[in-house]
Amino acid sequence: MENEYTSNNEQSIISIQNFSFAFNKNREILKKINLQIKKGEWIGICGPSGEGKTTLIRLINGSLFSDEKICYSGSIKVMGKNVKEFDNLNRTIATVYQNPDNQIIFTNVVDEIVFGMENFNSSKGKMEERVQQVMNRLNIKHLCDRNPNYLSGGEKQLVVLASVLCLDIAVLVLDEAFSYVDLDRKNLILAYLKELNQQGVTIIMIDHMIEHFKMVDRIYTLNNGIILEGA
Amino acid sequence: MAFIELENIEYSTKKRKLNKEKLFNGLDLKIENNAFVTIIGDNGIGKTTLSKLIIGEINPDKGSVFLNGQEVKAYERFEIGKMIGYLFQNEELQLFCNKIEEELLFSYEFGEGITEEIHTRFNNIIKELSLEKVLKTPINKLSKGEKKRVAIGTILMNTPKFIILDEPTVGLDAKLIDDFRNIILKIYQQGIGILLISHDMSFIKSLPTKIYKISTGGIVNECNI
Amino acid sequence: MSVTFDPRTKIFSVVVLSGMVLLSPNLMNQLMIMIMTILLCLMFGVNIFILLKKIKKFLVLFLGIIVIQSIFTNGQTDLVFIGSFTILSVEGLQLGINYMLRVLVIVFCGAIVSSSSMRNTMQGMVQLGLPYEFALMTSIGVRFLPILMDEIKQTYMAMELRGINIKKIPLRRRIELIGRLFVPIVNATLVRAKKLSESTEMRGYIIGEVRSSYYRLRFKGCDIILGLSIIIMAFLILFIIR
């Protein structure tokens, strides 16, 4: 049964229905998750560590489905289409994970920031404009000639975030993406996210720190494999 | 003399030397025995660099670092390790075994040998860190919080005088941070000094710690938050 | 050197030098290739002294190779010997030095390629016609070598900080200890490789898809002049001044 999805109607951009998941038969990580996220919503997910939050987003963004050994039931749909059959889902959902050391590729900050836009085949003019814009907005202009691998943890996270914030993407997923960042720049990030959200970008944010959820529309807690609304 | 003393430290990374920029241009800091000190500051200001100077991983361009009255460079690395324990930001880099008992007894297996006293110490530490339930679980299957506790366990086995904690609460949820706080307080009450590097303000606020903020150039000032 | 050369010129010079090293017929020739390599290093801004400092420890190995070659080669001109046992011979010396020069040229070639930034070298490879995927993968591999070295150092330090006096441990146990050092490292490397490739995908990377480039390399006059000079020098060294 396919949902008729267009970007205008009230259908959820991400629809998780009765979804259960386990890496192996011994331990079920997610238990009958039901979650509907509408286009343009900004939702936060919190909960105890190791309970499945990262697993959930790796299912939503499709990366776990390339692993054949997983067991699951129920469905996850993005824009009405089943994630498992969604070609090039990464052009619709961009994800930033927590550890920047496992995400930084290049030896120059600007090279790292433009990587995402190059993947999207953006024009040179647009890339130049967006790079300057995002570096200004996140106050990392002074890092432009540095090698990201030798930056501090927070600076590294800022660089990885910057590479994703300049994309034209429908859904942005952040998995504790600014845990090492200082307070001032965290506020800059949240302000930038707010702007993107107002332009229609759907944001899913996983975090432990409640301060980061001050601008979200709804908060969910994932505890013991079950998702419930509220903090 | 204070247990840890940094005197007029000047330091630049290789890249900064090319730009004639100094990370530290005259940093002074004294940390007393049994003190509980937290270092805060913006990203890239030098918090981790400071801790690396203290354990002698890097040497200052100018100035001296003293540990227990003697210059750090006069000690052998393993001697420093017996005085100061270091919890890495990525605790996985300091875990070498797959069984907790093996891991905590690791340095004695390759060093002085495992005596009755060492075994008693091991049992006490396991109890203190509430690791009894997961004692038989392979380390690679432990949660991040449990791995950090195992790493702390390996540090406590050496009965250090000081422990450096580098951003220990990142990746831990509220409950685990709570558990971690209790462990730190227990350790502090035993007379072991704590040097905490963190930017988790709510965690810092809940601790009986003196706070030092590093500003540009390595200026260290005590502050209240 | 205030002139910056196109990374493709560097790649070209490295290919030529490697080829020459394989084809060179004698020690004299090898020495000339070495001189050519040093000249190119200077042109490309490679600091030879720092490089030699880094590989100082390995030069000792070469001494060992010279001795081994001397012992096992049926040479006629002994230089250093004990009774009928040859420790150093002219032939051995020649073979050893020949070998050392070849390896040094390759090491310098590596430094020449590394003198351009990773992204620039990748762009050079792509504009030379190689697929982006290949350029990305090889560059990431090379890029992570210093990180791996750094992590090995950190883990070794963590081991020392455990209070283990590694120097006092007998050799057999030390080997076992060093083996344990690789437990966290190999684990971390495998995990990192998987997570890195996932992260590239999560930022829109799709193998084989059309992608744009922030950079576009263009040859300058100096590249053309140097390129031609390299061809002429190679021809002279390999075929004329044999």
XYZ file of C-alpha atoms in Angstrom, chain B residues 105-116 118-119, chain C residues 173:
15
model
C 45.937 -6.590 35.796
C 47.638 -5.882 32.461
C 50.414 -3.619 33.726
C 51.244 -5.986 36.580
C 51.294 -8.980 34.263
C 54.046 -7.275 32.309
C 55.626 -5.537 35.248
C 55.996 -6.383 38.893
C 53.844 -9.484 38.821
C 50.438 -10.126 40.371
C 50.545 -10.393 44.140
C 47.851 -10.983 46.752
C 47.230 -6.477 43.735
C 44.393 -8.948 43.601
C 57.572 -10.600 26.344
